[in-house]
Amino acid sequence: MLSGRGLQRGYSYDAVGGHTELPVRGIRATQSMSTLTTSYVEARSTLYAELPFVAAAGMGGKTRALVRNLSTRYPDDTEFAPRTGSMLRLSSRTSFATTEATAVELELSHDYVTWAMLAAAGVAAISQFLCGFNTSVMNAPEKQVFPGHATAEWSLAVAAFAVGGPVGALAAGSVANHQGRKPALVVDGLLFLGGGLVTSLAPSMSALAVGRFVVGVASGFSSVLVPLYLGELAPPVLRGAFGTMTQFALVLGILASDLLAFWPHLRWRVLFAVSPILAALQLVGAGFFLFESPRWLLDKNVASTQARDALAALYGLIDPEEVEMEVDHIAGANVKCKLRGERSTACDPQTHKAWADLFQNDAVRPVLLSCVIIHLAQQLCGINAVFYYSTLFFDGVIDNPLLGTALVAAVNVAATWLAIILMDRCGRKTLLACSSAGMLACVVAITFSLLGVLPDLASLAAVMAYVSFFEIGLGPIPWLIVAEMFELRHVDAAQSIASQVNWLANFVVGLTFPYLVAFLGPWCFLPFGLVLALTLTFVSYSLPETRGASVAEIQAAMTSHPTHYPLPAYKTTPT
């Protein structure tokens, strides 16, 4: 039995949507909350329990389906009064501006954002910005940094970033679970600060490589930690919007590094010093604006007053009963996660069993293999060859290689916005196929341009199109479909394996591309074209559609090996 203020009635769902005997705290209506009926409270509680606590772009479809389902399960007997306090009322991409929408549906598809929540999210997102910044910061200044360095020295310094990435990704979960989300973000800021200082003050290429490794650790750390922190900070229907923020922070970091490199007379040490400067500002901001995750606090102690204070500030709540309602929802979701055997925020029940099951279960193993293939394709398609070495690639092709690099980064930002729209409307399989086919066509155009068959400017246009096609499919979807293809108890282990494979392939591309240019010349993109052709074949004939499909349907499709998978409609019952 959970205890605490606001406890009135027990109600929850088990993993398949049935009732359980374990009570989850509800809310007692008061004078100030008389407009919130049990229909809305129970619907919102289910929304908390069914949606993952992670900020990820592309969650709009699943959220919309769940909101529609909840609005039909609960009677439309609710009228809603606006909350009081300093808040902005934002609509997620799940809102329904139709006359047919019920009151419960309309209310669930909106939520409130406070300036405190935006400030905390902004401070956390600096880590993702720095991750993008350091992905591309080595692109432009190669000729300025220790002139006369060997190709091996430079490629090793570039690729050291990808060596540190998996180390940080592995460490992030442990630090965040045991020390808390806020201390983990401080650790991440310190890593960016230390690594940035080493790179900007490096006396040699070896020291530069060490600094890049530390910055890579920080980047891998942030890739796990920031989506987790923002997902636990945001109300359920806004987690997709906060996921969009992290994605944009990353691509804006890439763009910023390319624009600063374009600045006349900017020395490379000053360019590299941007990382420690922003990291120092983030650490200062952490002291003023970051809150500990209410979910993590409640998982440690359901009676935590710190969690209630954080919820009141983050959600702009002035009524204690409203605070208790949010506490009830989060605590109930934590209990449900433990009942389903998911990895908890404070402890890891059945984690080892989940890892073993990925390799031993005949229904799960093919799904894991598919995820690994898609993550390999994401990196081996050569996208980071562009972000790491586009200035080298454009040298001699266009008059100003820095201009080409900046244009590619700007197109990358625009394509990210388009991808967010498309992911909410199109099937994952369709987007992956279009992405692979489009990038393959761009590789052909790039090669023809380098061979002199097409004019030089065609290579610039082809590279921009190449990046655009990547962002609508192979860029975001590999991270999203892992959560869609596995039961929640397997997601953490599957994401960890996929992340390690992804960083390893990233390292291979970063280390080898200068040698591909040296040995293959105008044919340097040919290996990437081969990977894309194989990816297109795999997606077309072996990968099932995951959008709207249940985990059981996906696993059944993978084991039966059909040659075509129709796009399923969204379920009318939550999975």
Coordinates of C-alpha atoms in Angstrom, one line a residue:
M1 CA 0.0 0.0 0.0
L2 CA 1.3 3.4 -1.0
S3 CA 0.7 6.1 1.5
G4 CA 0.7 9.9 1.5
R5 CA -1.5 12.9 1.3
G6 CA -4.4 12.8 -1.2
L7 CA -4.9 9.0 -0.9
Q8 CA -8.6 8.2 -1.4
R9 CA -9.1 5.2 -3.7
G10 CA -7.1 2.4 -5.2
Y11 CA -7.0 2.0 -9.0
S12 CA -4.4 0.9 -11.5
Y13 CA -3.8 -1.2 -14.6
D14 CA -1.4 -4.1 -15.1
A15 CA 0.9 -4.6 -18.1
V16 CA -1.9 -5.6 -20.4
G17 CA -4.5 -3.1 -19.3
G18 CA -6.4 -5.1 -16.7
H19 CA -7.1 -4.1 -13.1
T20 CA -4.7 -5.1 -10.3
E21 CA -5.2 -5.4 -6.6
L22 CA -2.3 -3.1 -5.8
P23 CA -3.7 0.4 -5.1
V24 CA -2.3 3.4 -6.8
R25 CA -3.1 6.7 -5.1
G26 CA -5.9 8.7 -6.6
I27 CA -7.0 12.3 -5.8
R28 CA -9.6 13.7 -3.5
A29 CA -11.5 16.5 -5.1
T30 CA -11.4 19.7 -3.1
Q31 CA -13.1 23.1 -3.4
S32 CA -10.4 24.4 -5.7
M33 CA -10.3 21.3 -7.8
S34 CA -14.0 20.5 -8.0
T35 CA -13.8 20.8 -11.8
L36 CA -11.4 17.8 -12.0
T37 CA -13.6 14.7 -12.0
T38 CA -12.4 11.1 -11.5
S39 CA -12.7 10.6 -15.3
Y40 CA -9.9 13.0 -16.0
V41 CA -7.8 12.0 -13.0
E42 CA -7.9 8.3 -13.9
A43 CA -7.2 9.1 -17.6
R44 CA -4.2 11.2 -16.8
S45 CA -2.9 8.6 -14.4
T46 CA -3.0 6.0 -17.2
L47 CA -1.3 8.4 -19.5
Y48 CA 1.6 8.7 -17.0
A49 CA 1.8 4.9 -16.7
E50 CA 1.6 4.1 -20.4
L51 CA 4.0 6.6 -21.9
P52 CA 7.8 6.2 -21.3
F53 CA 9.6 8.7 -19.2
V54 CA 11.9 9.8 -21.9
A55 CA 11.9 12.9 -24.2
A56 CA 12.0 11.6 -27.8
A57 CA 10.9 13.2 -31.0
G58 CA 8.3 11.0 -32.9
M59 CA 6.2 10.1 -29.8
G60 CA 3.3 12.1 -31.1
G61 CA 1.5 9.1 -32.8
K62 CA 1.6 6.9 -29.8
T63 CA 0.5 9.7 -27.5
R64 CA -2.4 10.6 -29.8
A65 CA -3.6 7.0 -30.0
L66 CA -3.5 6.7 -26.2
V67 CA -5.3 10.0 -25.6
R68 CA -8.1 9.0 -28.1
N69 CA -8.4 5.7 -26.4
L70 CA -8.6 7.2 -22.9
S71 CA -11.2 9.8 -24.0
T72 CA -13.5 6.9 -25.1
R73 CA -13.0 4.9 -21.9
Y74 CA -14.0 7.7 -19.6
P75 CA -17.3 9.6 -19.7
D76 CA -17.4 13.1 -21.0
D77 CA -18.6 14.7 -17.8
T78 CA -15.6 17.0 -17.1
E79 CA -15.4 20.7 -17.2
F80 CA -11.9 22.2 -16.8
A81 CA -11.0 25.5 -15.1
P82 CA -7.7 27.1 -16.0
R83 CA -4.9 26.7 -13.5
T84 CA -3.6 29.7 -11.7
G85 CA 0.0 30.8 -11.5
S86 CA 2.7 31.9 -13.9
M87 CA 2.3 29.3 -16.7
L88 CA 2.2 29.1 -20.5
R89 CA -0.5 26.7 -21.8
L90 CA 1.1 24.8 -24.7
S91 CA -0.6 22.3 -27.0
S92 CA 1.4 19.2 -27.9
R93 CA 1.2 17.7 -31.4
T94 CA -1.5 15.4 -29.9
S95 CA -4.1 18.2 -29.7
F96 CA -7.4 17.8 -31.5
A97 CA -9.0 21.0 -32.6
T98 CA -12.2 19.3 -33.8
T99 CA -15.8 19.6 -32.8
E100 CA -15.9 15.8 -32.2
A101 CA -13.2 15.9 -29.5
T102 CA -14.4 15.2 -26.0
A103 CA -13.5 17.4 -23.0
V104 CA -11.3 14.7 -21.6
E105 CA -9.5 14.4 -25.0
L106 CA -9.0 18.1 -25.3
E107 CA -7.7 18.5 -21.8
L108 CA -5.3 15.5 -22.0
S109 CA -3.9 16.7 -25.3
H110 CA -2.7 20.0 -23.7
D111 CA -0.5 20.8 -20.8
Y112 CA 1.2 23.6 -19.0
V113 CA 4.8 24.7 -19.2
T114 CA 6.3 27.1 -16.7
W115 CA 9.3 29.4 -17.1
A116 CA 11.0 27.2 -14.4
M117 CA 10.5 24.1 -16.6
L118 CA 11.8 25.9 -19.7
A119 CA 14.8 27.2 -17.8
A120 CA 15.7 23.7 -16.5
A121 CA 15.2 22.2 -19.9
G122 CA 17.4 24.9 -21.5
V123 CA 20.2 24.3 -19.1
A124 CA 20.1 20.6 -19.7
A125 CA 19.9 21.0 -23.4
I126 CA 23.3 22.8 -23.4
S127 CA 24.9 19.4 -23.1
Q128 CA 23.2 18.3 -26.4
F129 CA 24.3 21.5 -28.0
L130 CA 27.9 20.8 -27.0
C131 CA 27.6 17.3 -28.3
G132 CA 26.7 18.6 -31.7
F133 CA 29.3 21.4 -31.5
N134 CA 32.1 18.9 -30.8
T135 CA 30.9 16.5 -33.6
S136 CA 31.7 19.1 -36.2
V137 CA 34.2 21.5 -34.6
M138 CA 37.2 19.6 -36.0
N139 CA 35.9 20.0 -39.5
A140 CA 37.2 23.4 -40.5
P141 CA 40.5 24.1 -38.7
E142 CA 42.5 21.1 -39.8
K143 CA 45.1 23.2 -41.7
Q144 CA 45.5 25.5 -38.7
V145 CA 46.0 22.9 -35.9
F146 CA 49.6 21.9 -35.5
P147 CA 50.5 22.3 -39.2
G148 CA 52.4 19.4 -40.7
H149 CA 50.6 16.7 -38.7
A150 CA 50.2 13.3 -40.2
T151 CA 46.9 12.0 -41.5
A152 CA 46.9 9.3 -38.9
E153 CA 47.3 11.8 -36.1
W154 CA 44.4 13.9 -37.3
S155 CA 42.1 11.0 -38.0
L156 CA 42.8 9.6 -34.5
A157 CA 42.1 12.9 -32.9
V158 CA 38.8 13.2 -34.8
A159 CA 37.8 9.6 -34.0
A160 CA 38.8 9.8 -30.3
F161 CA 35.4 11.5 -29.9
A162 CA 33.7 8.3 -30.9
V163 CA 35.9 6.2 -28.6
G164 CA 34.7 8.3 -25.6
G165 CA 31.1 8.2 -26.6
P166 CA 30.2 4.6 -25.6
V167 CA 32.1 5.0 -22.3
G168 CA 30.0 8.0 -21.4
A169 CA 26.8 6.2 -22.6
L170 CA 27.5 3.3 -20.3
A171 CA 28.4 5.4 -17.3
A172 CA 25.4 7.8 -17.6
G173 CA 22.8 5.4 -16.4
S174 CA 24.7 4.2 -13.4
V175 CA 25.5 7.7 -12.2
A176 CA 22.0 9.0 -12.8
N177 CA 20.4 6.1 -11.0
H178 CA 22.6 6.2 -8.0
Q179 CA 23.4 9.9 -7.6
G180 CA 20.4 11.5 -9.2
R181 CA 19.7 13.3 -12.5
K182 CA 20.9 16.8 -11.4
P183 CA 24.3 15.6 -10.0
A184 CA 24.7 13.6 -13.2
L185 CA 24.2 16.7 -15.3
V186 CA 26.8 18.5 -13.2
V187 CA 29.2 15.6 -13.8
D188 CA 28.5 15.9 -17.6
G189 CA 29.1 19.7 -17.4
L190 CA 32.4 19.1 -15.7
L191 CA 33.5 16.6 -18.3
F192 CA 32.7 19.1 -21.1
L193 CA 34.6 21.7 -19.1
G194 CA 37.7 19.6 -18.6
G195 CA 37.7 18.1 -22.1
G196 CA 37.2 21.5 -23.7
L197 CA 40.0 23.0 -21.7
V198 CA 42.4 20.2 -22.8
T199 CA 41.4 20.6 -26.5
S200 CA 41.7 24.4 -26.5
L201 CA 45.0 24.4 -24.6
A202 CA 46.5 21.3 -26.1
P203 CA 50.3 21.5 -26.6
S204 CA 50.3 18.6 -29.1
M205 CA 48.2 16.3 -31.3
S206 CA 48.3 13.6 -28.6
A207 CA 46.9 16.0 -26.0
L208 CA 44.2 17.1 -28.5
A209 CA 43.2 13.4 -28.9
V210 CA 43.0 13.0 -25.1
G211 CA 40.7 16.1 -24.9
R212 CA 38.6 14.8 -27.7
F213 CA 38.2 11.5 -25.9
V214 CA 37.0 13.3 -22.7
V215 CA 34.6 15.4 -24.7
G216 CA 33.3 12.2 -26.4
V217 CA 32.7 10.7 -22.9
A218 CA 30.6 13.8 -22.1
S219 CA 28.7 13.6 -25.3
G220 CA 27.9 9.9 -24.8
F221 CA 26.9 10.8 -21.3
S222 CA 24.5 13.6 -22.5
S223 CA 22.9 11.4 -25.2
V224 CA 21.6 9.1 -22.5
L225 CA 21.0 11.6 -19.6
V226 CA 19.4 14.6 -21.3
P227 CA 16.4 12.7 -22.9
L228 CA 15.9 10.9 -19.6
Y229 CA 16.0 14.0 -17.5
L230 CA 13.7 16.0 -19.8
G231 CA 11.3 13.1 -20.0
E232 CA 11.0 12.9 -16.3
L233 CA 10.6 16.7 -16.1
A234 CA 7.9 17.2 -18.7
P235 CA 4.2 16.2 -18.5
P236 CA 3.4 13.1 -20.6
V237 CA 2.0 14.7 -23.7
L238 CA 4.9 17.2 -23.9
R239 CA 7.7 14.6 -23.9
G240 CA 7.7 14.5 -27.6
A241 CA 8.1 18.3 -27.8
F242 CA 11.0 18.2 -25.3
G243 CA 12.5 15.5 -27.4
T244 CA 12.3 17.9 -30.3
M245 CA 14.3 20.4 -28.2
T246 CA 17.1 17.9 -27.7
Q247 CA 17.3 17.1 -31.4
F248 CA 17.4 20.7 -32.4
A249 CA 20.0 21.5 -29.7
L250 CA 22.2 18.8 -31.4
V251 CA 21.9 20.1 -34.9
L252 CA 22.2 23.7 -33.9
G253 CA 25.5 22.8 -32.2
I254 CA 26.8 21.4 -35.5
L255 CA 25.6 24.6 -37.3
A256 CA 27.2 26.9 -34.7
S257 CA 30.6 25.2 -35.0
D258 CA 30.6 25.6 -38.7
L259 CA 29.4 29.3 -38.6
L260 CA 32.1 30.2 -36.1
A261 CA 34.7 28.5 -38.2
F262 CA 33.6 30.7 -41.1
W263 CA 34.3 33.8 -39.0
P264 CA 37.5 35.5 -40.4
H265 CA 40.7 35.4 -38.4
L266 CA 39.2 33.2 -35.6
R267 CA 42.0 31.1 -34.2
W268 CA 41.4 27.4 -33.7
R269 CA 42.1 27.6 -29.9
V270 CA 39.3 30.2 -29.6
L271 CA 37.0 28.0 -31.6
F272 CA 37.7 25.0 -29.3
A273 CA 37.3 27.3 -26.2
V274 CA 33.6 27.6 -26.9
S275 CA 33.0 24.2 -25.2
P276 CA 34.5 25.0 -21.8
I277 CA 32.9 28.5 -21.8
L278 CA 29.4 27.1 -22.4
A279 CA 30.1 24.2 -20.0
A280 CA 31.0 26.8 -17.3
L281 CA 27.8 28.7 -18.0
Q282 CA 25.9 25.5 -17.8
L283 CA 27.4 24.7 -14.4
V284 CA 26.4 28.1 -13.1
G285 CA 22.9 27.7 -14.5
A286 CA 22.6 24.3 -12.8
G287 CA 22.9 25.9 -9.4
F288 CA 20.0 28.3 -10.2
F289 CA 17.7 26.6 -12.5
L290 CA 18.0 22.8 -12.4
F291 CA 15.7 20.7 -10.3
E292 CA 16.2 17.1 -9.3
S293 CA 13.9 14.8 -11.2
P294 CA 10.6 14.4 -9.2
R295 CA 10.3 10.8 -10.5
W296 CA 13.7 9.8 -9.2
L297 CA 13.0 11.4 -5.8
L298 CA 9.6 9.7 -5.5
D299 CA 11.1 6.4 -6.5
K300 CA 13.6 6.8 -3.6
N301 CA 11.0 8.1 -1.2
V302 CA 7.3 8.4 -2.0
A303 CA 6.9 10.9 0.8
S304 CA 9.7 13.2 -0.5
T305 CA 9.0 16.9 0.2
Q306 CA 11.7 17.8 -2.2
A307 CA 9.8 16.1 -5.0
R308 CA 6.7 18.0 -4.1
D309 CA 8.5 21.3 -4.0
A310 CA 10.0 20.5 -7.4
L311 CA 6.6 19.6 -8.9
A312 CA 5.0 22.7 -7.6
A313 CA 7.8 24.9 -9.1
L314 CA 8.0 23.0 -12.4
Y315 CA 4.3 22.7 -13.0
G316 CA 3.3 26.1 -11.6
L317 CA 1.0 24.5 -9.0
I318 CA -0.2 26.5 -6.0
D319 CA -2.9 24.1 -4.7
P320 CA -1.4 21.3 -2.6
E321 CA -4.0 18.9 -3.9
E322 CA -2.9 19.5 -7.4
V323 CA 0.7 18.7 -6.4
E324 CA -0.6 15.5 -4.7
M325 CA -2.4 14.5 -7.9
E326 CA 0.9 14.7 -9.9
V327 CA 2.7 12.8 -7.1
D328 CA 0.0 10.1 -7.3
H329 CA 0.4 9.8 -11.1
I330 CA 4.2 9.5 -11.0
A331 CA 4.3 7.2 -8.0
G332 CA 1.7 5.0 -9.6
A333 CA 3.7 4.9 -12.8
N334 CA 6.8 3.8 -10.8
V335 CA 4.9 1.0 -9.2
K336 CA 3.5 -0.2 -12.5
C337 CA 7.0 -0.2 -14.0
K338 CA 8.2 -2.4 -11.2
L339 CA 5.3 -4.8 -11.6
R340 CA 6.1 -5.1 -15.3
G341 CA 9.8 -5.8 -14.5
E342 CA 11.0 -2.6 -16.2
R343 CA 14.2 -1.1 -15.2
S344 CA 13.5 1.3 -12.3
T345 CA 15.0 4.7 -11.8
A346 CA 16.5 3.7 -8.5
C347 CA 17.0 0.0 -8.8
D348 CA 17.4 -2.5 -11.6
P349 CA 15.2 -5.6 -11.0
Q350 CA 15.6 -8.4 -13.6
T351 CA 18.1 -6.4 -15.6
H352 CA 20.5 -9.4 -16.1
K353 CA 17.6 -11.5 -17.1
A354 CA 16.5 -9.0 -19.7
W355 CA 20.0 -8.9 -21.2
A356 CA 20.1 -12.7 -21.4
D357 CA 16.7 -12.9 -22.8
L358 CA 17.7 -10.7 -25.8
F359 CA 20.1 -13.3 -27.0
Q360 CA 18.3 -16.5 -25.9
N361 CA 14.7 -15.8 -26.7
D362 CA 13.9 -16.9 -30.3
A363 CA 11.2 -14.2 -30.6
V364 CA 13.4 -11.4 -29.4
R365 CA 16.8 -12.2 -31.0
P366 CA 15.7 -11.4 -34.6
V367 CA 14.4 -8.0 -33.4
L368 CA 17.7 -7.2 -31.7
L369 CA 19.6 -8.2 -34.9
S370 CA 17.4 -5.8 -36.9
C371 CA 18.0 -3.0 -34.5
V372 CA 21.8 -3.6 -34.7
I373 CA 21.7 -3.6 -38.5
I374 CA 19.7 -0.3 -38.6
H375 CA 22.2 1.3 -36.2
L376 CA 25.1 0.1 -38.2
A377 CA 23.5 1.5 -41.3
Q378 CA 23.0 4.9 -39.6
Q379 CA 26.7 5.3 -39.2
L380 CA 28.2 3.3 -42.0
C381 CA 26.1 5.3 -44.5
G382 CA 28.8 7.9 -44.0
I383 CA 26.9 10.7 -42.5
N384 CA 29.7 11.6 -40.0
A385 CA 32.2 11.6 -42.9
V386 CA 30.3 14.8 -43.9
F387 CA 30.2 16.3 -40.4
Y388 CA 33.8 15.4 -39.6
Y389 CA 35.4 16.1 -43.0
S390 CA 33.2 18.1 -45.3
T391 CA 35.7 20.9 -45.5
L392 CA 38.3 18.4 -46.7
F393 CA 35.8 17.0 -49.1
F394 CA 34.8 20.4 -50.5
D395 CA 38.4 21.6 -50.8
G396 CA 39.1 22.0 -54.6
V397 CA 35.4 21.3 -55.4
I398 CA 34.1 24.8 -54.5
D399 CA 35.9 28.1 -54.0
N400 CA 35.2 28.4 -50.3
P401 CA 34.9 25.0 -48.5
L402 CA 33.8 26.6 -45.3
L403 CA 30.8 28.1 -47.1
G404 CA 29.8 24.6 -48.3
T405 CA 30.2 23.2 -44.8
A406 CA 28.0 25.9 -43.3
L407 CA 25.3 25.5 -45.9
V408 CA 25.2 21.7 -45.3
A409 CA 24.8 22.4 -41.5
A410 CA 22.0 24.9 -42.2
V411 CA 20.2 22.3 -44.4
N412 CA 20.6 19.8 -41.6
V413 CA 18.7 22.0 -39.2
A414 CA 15.9 22.5 -41.7
A415 CA 15.7 18.8 -42.5
T416 CA 15.4 18.0 -38.8
W417 CA 12.3 20.1 -38.6
L418 CA 10.8 18.3 -41.6
A419 CA 11.7 15.0 -40.1
I420 CA 9.8 15.8 -36.9
I421 CA 6.7 16.5 -38.9
L422 CA 7.1 13.3 -41.1
M423 CA 7.7 11.0 -38.2
D424 CA 4.4 11.8 -36.7
R425 CA 2.6 11.1 -40.0
C426 CA 4.5 8.4 -41.9
G427 CA 5.5 4.9 -41.2
R428 CA 9.0 4.1 -40.0
K429 CA 9.6 1.6 -42.8
T430 CA 8.5 4.1 -45.4
L431 CA 10.8 6.8 -44.1
L432 CA 13.7 4.5 -43.8
A433 CA 13.3 3.2 -47.3
C434 CA 12.9 6.8 -48.7
S435 CA 15.9 7.9 -46.7
S436 CA 18.1 5.0 -47.9
A437 CA 17.0 5.4 -51.5
G438 CA 17.5 9.2 -51.5
M439 CA 20.9 9.0 -49.9
L440 CA 22.0 6.3 -52.4
A441 CA 20.9 8.5 -55.3
C442 CA 22.9 11.4 -53.7
V443 CA 26.0 9.1 -53.5
V444 CA 25.7 8.5 -57.2
A445 CA 25.4 12.2 -57.9
I446 CA 28.4 13.0 -55.6
T447 CA 30.5 10.4 -57.4
F448 CA 29.6 11.7 -60.9
S449 CA 30.5 15.2 -59.8
L450 CA 33.9 14.2 -58.4
L451 CA 34.5 12.3 -61.7
G452 CA 33.8 15.5 -63.6
V453 CA 30.6 14.2 -65.3
L454 CA 28.5 16.8 -63.3
P455 CA 29.6 20.3 -62.5
D456 CA 31.4 20.9 -59.1
L457 CA 28.4 22.7 -57.6
A458 CA 26.3 19.6 -58.2
S459 CA 28.4 17.9 -55.4
L460 CA 27.4 20.7 -53.0
A461 CA 23.7 20.2 -53.9
A462 CA 24.1 16.4 -53.6
V463 CA 25.7 16.6 -50.2
M464 CA 23.0 18.9 -48.9
A465 CA 20.3 16.5 -50.3
Y466 CA 22.3 13.6 -48.7
V467 CA 22.1 15.2 -45.3
S468 CA 18.4 16.0 -45.8
F469 CA 17.5 12.4 -46.7
F470 CA 19.5 11.2 -43.7
E471 CA 17.5 13.4 -41.3
I472 CA 14.1 12.2 -42.4
G473 CA 14.9 8.5 -41.8
L474 CA 18.2 7.0 -40.9
G475 CA 19.0 9.8 -38.5
P476 CA 16.2 9.8 -35.9
I477 CA 14.3 6.5 -36.6
P478 CA 16.9 3.9 -35.4
W479 CA 16.7 5.5 -31.9
L480 CA 12.9 5.6 -32.0
I481 CA 12.1 2.1 -33.2
V482 CA 14.1 0.4 -30.4
A483 CA 11.5 1.6 -28.0
E484 CA 8.7 0.4 -30.4
M485 CA 10.1 -3.1 -31.1
F486 CA 10.8 -4.4 -27.6
E487 CA 8.8 -4.9 -24.5
L488 CA 9.6 -2.2 -21.9
R489 CA 11.7 -4.6 -19.8
H490 CA 14.0 -5.2 -22.8
V491 CA 14.3 -1.5 -23.9
D492 CA 17.2 -0.5 -21.7
A493 CA 19.3 -3.4 -22.6
A494 CA 18.5 -3.1 -26.3
Q495 CA 19.2 0.6 -26.3
S496 CA 22.5 0.0 -24.6
I497 CA 23.6 -2.6 -27.2
A498 CA 22.4 -0.4 -30.1
S499 CA 24.3 2.6 -28.6
Q500 CA 27.6 0.7 -28.4
V501 CA 27.3 -0.5 -31.9
N502 CA 26.4 3.0 -33.1
W503 CA 29.4 4.6 -31.5
L504 CA 31.7 1.8 -32.7
A505 CA 30.6 2.4 -36.3
N506 CA 31.0 6.1 -35.8
F507 CA 34.6 5.6 -34.7
V508 CA 35.3 3.4 -37.8
V509 CA 34.0 6.1 -40.2
G510 CA 35.8 8.9 -38.4
L511 CA 39.1 7.0 -38.5
T512 CA 39.0 5.7 -42.0
F513 CA 37.4 8.4 -44.2
P514 CA 40.7 10.3 -44.8
Y515 CA 42.2 7.1 -46.1
L516 CA 39.2 6.4 -48.3
V517 CA 39.7 9.9 -49.9
A518 CA 43.5 9.1 -50.3
F519 CA 43.1 5.7 -51.8
L520 CA 39.7 5.9 -53.7
G521 CA 39.8 9.6 -54.7
P522 CA 36.5 10.4 -56.5
W523 CA 35.1 7.0 -55.6
C524 CA 35.5 7.6 -51.9
F525 CA 31.7 7.5 -51.3
L526 CA 31.3 4.2 -53.0
P527 CA 31.5 2.1 -49.8
F528 CA 28.8 4.2 -48.3
G529 CA 26.6 3.6 -51.4
L530 CA 27.1 -0.1 -51.0
V531 CA 25.9 0.1 -47.4
L532 CA 22.9 2.2 -48.4
A533 CA 21.9 -0.4 -51.1
L534 CA 22.1 -3.2 -48.6
T535 CA 20.1 -1.1 -46.1
L536 CA 17.4 -0.4 -48.7
T537 CA 17.1 -4.1 -49.4
F538 CA 16.9 -5.0 -45.7
V539 CA 14.3 -2.4 -45.0
S540 CA 12.2 -3.3 -48.0
Y541 CA 12.1 -7.1 -47.4
S542 CA 13.0 -7.9 -43.8
L543 CA 12.0 -5.0 -41.5
P544 CA 8.4 -4.8 -40.3
E545 CA 6.5 -1.6 -39.9
T546 CA 6.6 -0.6 -36.2
R547 CA 4.4 2.5 -36.2
G548 CA 1.1 1.5 -34.6
A549 CA 2.1 -2.2 -34.3
S550 CA 2.2 -4.0 -31.0
V551 CA 5.4 -5.6 -29.8
A552 CA 3.9 -9.1 -30.2
E553 CA 2.9 -8.3 -33.8
I554 CA 6.4 -7.0 -34.6
Q555 CA 8.1 -10.0 -33.1
A556 CA 5.7 -12.4 -34.9
A557 CA 6.4 -10.7 -38.2
M558 CA 10.2 -11.0 -37.7
T559 CA 10.0 -14.7 -36.9
S560 CA 7.6 -15.6 -39.8
H561 CA 9.7 -13.8 -42.4
P562 CA 7.0 -12.4 -44.6
T563 CA 8.1 -10.3 -47.6
H564 CA 5.6 -7.5 -47.1
Y565 CA 4.3 -5.9 -43.9
P566 CA 1.2 -3.6 -44.3
L567 CA 1.1 -0.4 -42.3
P568 CA -1.0 -1.3 -39.2
A569 CA -3.6 1.1 -37.8
Y570 CA -3.1 2.5 -34.3
K571 CA -4.6 0.2 -31.7
T572 CA -7.7 1.2 -29.9
T573 CA -6.5 -0.3 -26.7
P574 CA -3.2 0.7 -25.0
T575 CA -0.3 -1.8 -25.2

